[in-house]
Amino acid sequence: ISRNIGKKPAGPASVVPTTKNTNDSVMAPISSTDDEPTIKPVIQVKAGGLVQAVGELEAALVPAPIYQRAGEIVTTSRDPSNGYSLRISSLSMHGLRLAAACVADWQAWKSAKKPGKGEPLPASDPDLGEWVPTDPPIPVIQALEAKGSWALRPLVGVTEVPPMRPDGSLHASAGYDEGTGYLFDPGKLDSPAVPEAPTWAQARAALDELIEPIAEFDFQTPADRSVALAGLPAAVIRPALDKAPSTILDGHTPGSGK
């Protein structure tokens, strides 16, 4: 933030495009805009088409709130007991199958005439049958799970406050941030807006807010207070740091408040 203090903004804040759907549920409808109806891809199940079906499903899942993390396919949700705690959850095979049914329309070929014993299956000819709706086949879901690495977006973590990028900018809009791999979901938290180029007065006011919880603590020296202050925001700006500074607390005297 300090590198931008006192500078005039060059233009509107740069925001990485995010997934339009920020609903916690993977079963929420996914649309390109708020006004346009959802258009889902059609995946047709056919013999010998496993690789193609897996690829088409994987592509359909990319814009959905589904990610990869530590070799697993995951999504995010909130603790139903309080509605606040944001968490990362692995998707079971059945959960992934349900998500597959939500992001694509699945079809299977229904022949007008059943082949006799030893007869070949009829070709996909409109005169001989039709494509009908079906559920995502379990073998396709299992094959997708078995890949172990996907085109899905990597999820580093979740946060309820705007994550800071390594260049010092903030991901201020709710959704996934390509720059850090974090999902910003404020939920019910009402965070104040952060100016793109804060003034010294705004920076000083923010520092006063940060100092307030420890203002009455009896630090031995001003340097000790500075170290404590530096430790407070470290967790918040962790996405912007290659290495996070450690803070050592030394309070061997009983009753020192450590």
JSON list of N, CA and C in Angstrom, two decimals, residues 23 27-28 80-81 124 128 130 135 143 162 166-167 171 180 182 200 204 206 213-214 228 244:
[
{"chain": "A", "resi": 23, "resn": "ASN", "atom": "N", "xyz": [-22.06, -18.03, -5.75]},
{"chain": "A", "resi": 23, "resn": "ASN", "atom": "CA", "xyz": [-22.86, -18.78, -4.80]},
{"chain": "A", "resi": 23, "resn": "ASN", "atom": "C", "xyz": [-22.02, -19.90, -4.20]},
{"chain": "A", "resi": 27, "resn": "MET", "atom": "N", "xyz": [-24.13, -26.47, -7.03]},
{"chain": "A", "resi": 27, "resn": "MET", "atom": "CA", "xyz": [-25.33, -26.73, -7.80]},
{"chain": "A", "resi": 27, "resn": "MET", "atom": "C", "xyz": [-26.03, -25.47, -8.24]},
{"chain": "A", "resi": 28, "resn": "ALA", "atom": "N", "xyz": [-25.45, -24.29, -7.93]},
{"chain": "A", "resi": 28, "resn": "ALA", "atom": "CA", "xyz": [-26.08, -23.04, -8.33]},
{"chain": "A", "resi": 28, "resn": "ALA", "atom": "C", "xyz": [-25.96, -22.87, -9.84]},
{"chain": "A", "resi": 80, "resn": "PRO", "atom": "N", "xyz": [-23.07, -24.78, 8.00]},
{"chain": "A", "resi": 80, "resn": "PRO", "atom": "CA", "xyz": [-24.52, -24.56, 8.13]},
{"chain": "A", "resi": 80, "resn": "PRO", "atom": "C", "xyz": [-24.95, -24.24, 9.56]},
{"chain": "A", "resi": 81, "resn": "SER", "atom": "N", "xyz": [-24.11, -24.54, 10.54]},
{"chain": "A", "resi": 81, "resn": "SER", "atom": "CA", "xyz": [-24.51, -24.29, 11.93]},
{"chain": "A", "resi": 81, "resn": "SER", "atom": "C", "xyz": [-24.49, -22.81, 12.28]},
{"chain": "A", "resi": 124, "resn": "SER", "atom": "N", "xyz": [-26.15, -43.65, -35.28]},
{"chain": "A", "resi": 124, "resn": "SER", "atom": "CA", "xyz": [-26.94, -42.53, -34.75]},
{"chain": "A", "resi": 124, "resn": "SER", "atom": "C", "xyz": [-27.68, -41.84, -35.89]},
{"chain": "A", "resi": 128, "resn": "LEU", "atom": "N", "xyz": [-33.47, -43.98, -37.05]},
{"chain": "A", "resi": 128, "resn": "LEU", "atom": "CA", "xyz": [-33.33, -45.21, -36.27]},
{"chain": "A", "resi": 128, "resn": "LEU", "atom": "C", "xyz": [-33.38, -44.97, -34.77]},
{"chain": "A", "resi": 130, "resn": "GLU", "atom": "N", "xyz": [-33.01, -41.60, -31.42]},
{"chain": "A", "resi": 130, "resn": "GLU", "atom": "CA", "xyz": [-32.83, -40.19, -31.07]},
{"chain": "A", "resi": 130, "resn": "GLU", "atom": "C", "xyz": [-31.97, -40.07, -29.82]},
{"chain": "A", "resi": 135, "resn": "ASP", "atom": "N", "xyz": [-28.41, -39.20, -17.19]},
{"chain": "A", "resi": 135, "resn": "ASP", "atom": "CA", "xyz": [-27.57, -38.72, -16.09]},
{"chain": "A", "resi": 135, "resn": "ASP", "atom": "C", "xyz": [-26.11, -38.96, -16.42]},
{"chain": "A", "resi": 143, "resn": "ALA", "atom": "N", "xyz": [-13.40, -41.73, -14.13]},
{"chain": "A", "resi": 143, "resn": "ALA", "atom": "CA", "xyz": [-12.24, -41.46, -14.98]},
{"chain": "A", "resi": 143, "resn": "ALA", "atom": "C", "xyz": [-11.71, -40.04, -14.75]},
{"chain": "A", "resi": 162, "resn": "PRO", "atom": "N", "xyz": [-10.37, -8.82, 1.16]},
{"chain": "A", "resi": 162, "resn": "PRO", "atom": "CA", "xyz": [-9.70, -8.77, -0.15]},
{"chain": "A", "resi": 162, "resn": "PRO", "atom": "C", "xyz": [-8.24, -9.20, -0.06]},
{"chain": "A", "resi": 166, "resn": "PRO", "atom": "N", "xyz": [1.06, -9.91, -5.02]},
{"chain": "A", "resi": 166, "resn": "PRO", "atom": "CA", "xyz": [2.47, -9.56, -4.85]},
{"chain": "A", "resi": 166, "resn": "PRO", "atom": "C", "xyz": [2.84, -8.16, -5.33]},
{"chain": "A", "resi": 167, "resn": "ASP", "atom": "N", "xyz": [2.07, -7.59, -6.28]},
{"chain": "A", "resi": 167, "resn": "ASP", "atom": "CA", "xyz": [2.38, -6.24, -6.75]},
{"chain": "A", "resi": 167, "resn": "ASP", "atom": "C", "xyz": [1.78, -5.16, -5.87]},
{"chain": "A", "resi": 171, "resn": "HIS", "atom": "N", "xyz": [-7.42, -7.59, -4.68]},
{"chain": "A", "resi": 171, "resn": "HIS", "atom": "CA", "xyz": [-8.53, -8.22, -5.40]},
{"chain": "A", "resi": 171, "resn": "HIS", "atom": "C", "xyz": [-9.80, -7.84, -4.65]},
{"chain": "A", "resi": 180, "resn": "THR", "atom": "N", "xyz": [-3.55, -14.77, -7.14]},
{"chain": "A", "resi": 180, "resn": "THR", "atom": "CA", "xyz": [-3.11, -15.38, -5.88]},
{"chain": "A", "resi": 180, "resn": "THR", "atom": "C", "xyz": [-3.62, -16.80, -5.69]},
{"chain": "A", "resi": 182, "resn": "TYR", "atom": "N", "xyz": [-6.54, -17.37, -4.51]},
{"chain": "A", "resi": 182, "resn": "TYR", "atom": "CA", "xyz": [-7.44, -17.30, -3.37]},
{"chain": "A", "resi": 182, "resn": "TYR", "atom": "C", "xyz": [-8.87, -17.00, -3.84]},
{"chain": "A", "resi": 200, "resn": "TRP", "atom": "N", "xyz": [-1.95, 9.95, 2.72]},
{"chain": "A", "resi": 200, "resn": "TRP", "atom": "CA", "xyz": [-1.27, 9.77, 4.00]},
{"chain": "A", "resi": 200, "resn": "TRP", "atom": "C", "xyz": [-2.26, 9.83, 5.15]},
{"chain": "A", "resi": 204, "resn": "ARG", "atom": "N", "xyz": [-2.74, 6.94, 7.85]},
{"chain": "A", "resi": 204, "resn": "ARG", "atom": "CA", "xyz": [-2.57, 7.22, 9.29]},
{"chain": "A", "resi": 204, "resn": "ARG", "atom": "C", "xyz": [-3.80, 6.77, 10.06]},
{"chain": "A", "resi": 206, "resn": "ALA", "atom": "N", "xyz": [-5.83, 4.38, 9.19]},
{"chain": "A", "resi": 206, "resn": "ALA", "atom": "CA", "xyz": [-5.81, 2.92, 9.21]},
{"chain": "A", "resi": 206, "resn": "ALA", "atom": "C", "xyz": [-4.83, 2.41, 10.26]},
{"chain": "A", "resi": 213, "resn": "PRO", "atom": "N", "xyz": [-6.15, -1.95, 19.41]},
{"chain": "A", "resi": 213, "resn": "PRO", "atom": "CA", "xyz": [-6.24, -3.10, 20.33]},
{"chain": "A", "resi": 213, "resn": "PRO", "atom": "C", "xyz": [-5.04, -3.24, 21.26]},
{"chain": "A", "resi": 214, "resn": "ILE", "atom": "N", "xyz": [-3.87, -2.69, 20.87]},
{"chain": "A", "resi": 214, "resn": "ILE", "atom": "CA", "xyz": [-2.68, -2.85, 21.71]},
{"chain": "A", "resi": 214, "resn": "ILE", "atom": "C", "xyz": [-2.18, -1.50, 22.24]},
{"chain": "A", "resi": 228, "resn": "ALA", "atom": "N", "xyz": [5.09, -5.93, 16.94]},
{"chain": "A", "resi": 228, "resn": "ALA", "atom": "CA", "xyz": [3.74, -6.44, 17.20]},
{"chain": "A", "resi": 228, "resn": "ALA", "atom": "C", "xyz": [2.78, -5.99, 16.11]},
{"chain": "A", "resi": 244, "resn": "ALA", "atom": "N", "xyz": [6.64, -15.33, 4.75]},
{"chain": "A", "resi": 244, "resn": "ALA", "atom": "CA", "xyz": [6.02, -14.50, 5.79]},
{"chain": "A", "resi": 244, "resn": "ALA", "atom": "C", "xyz": [6.98, -14.31, 6.96]}
]
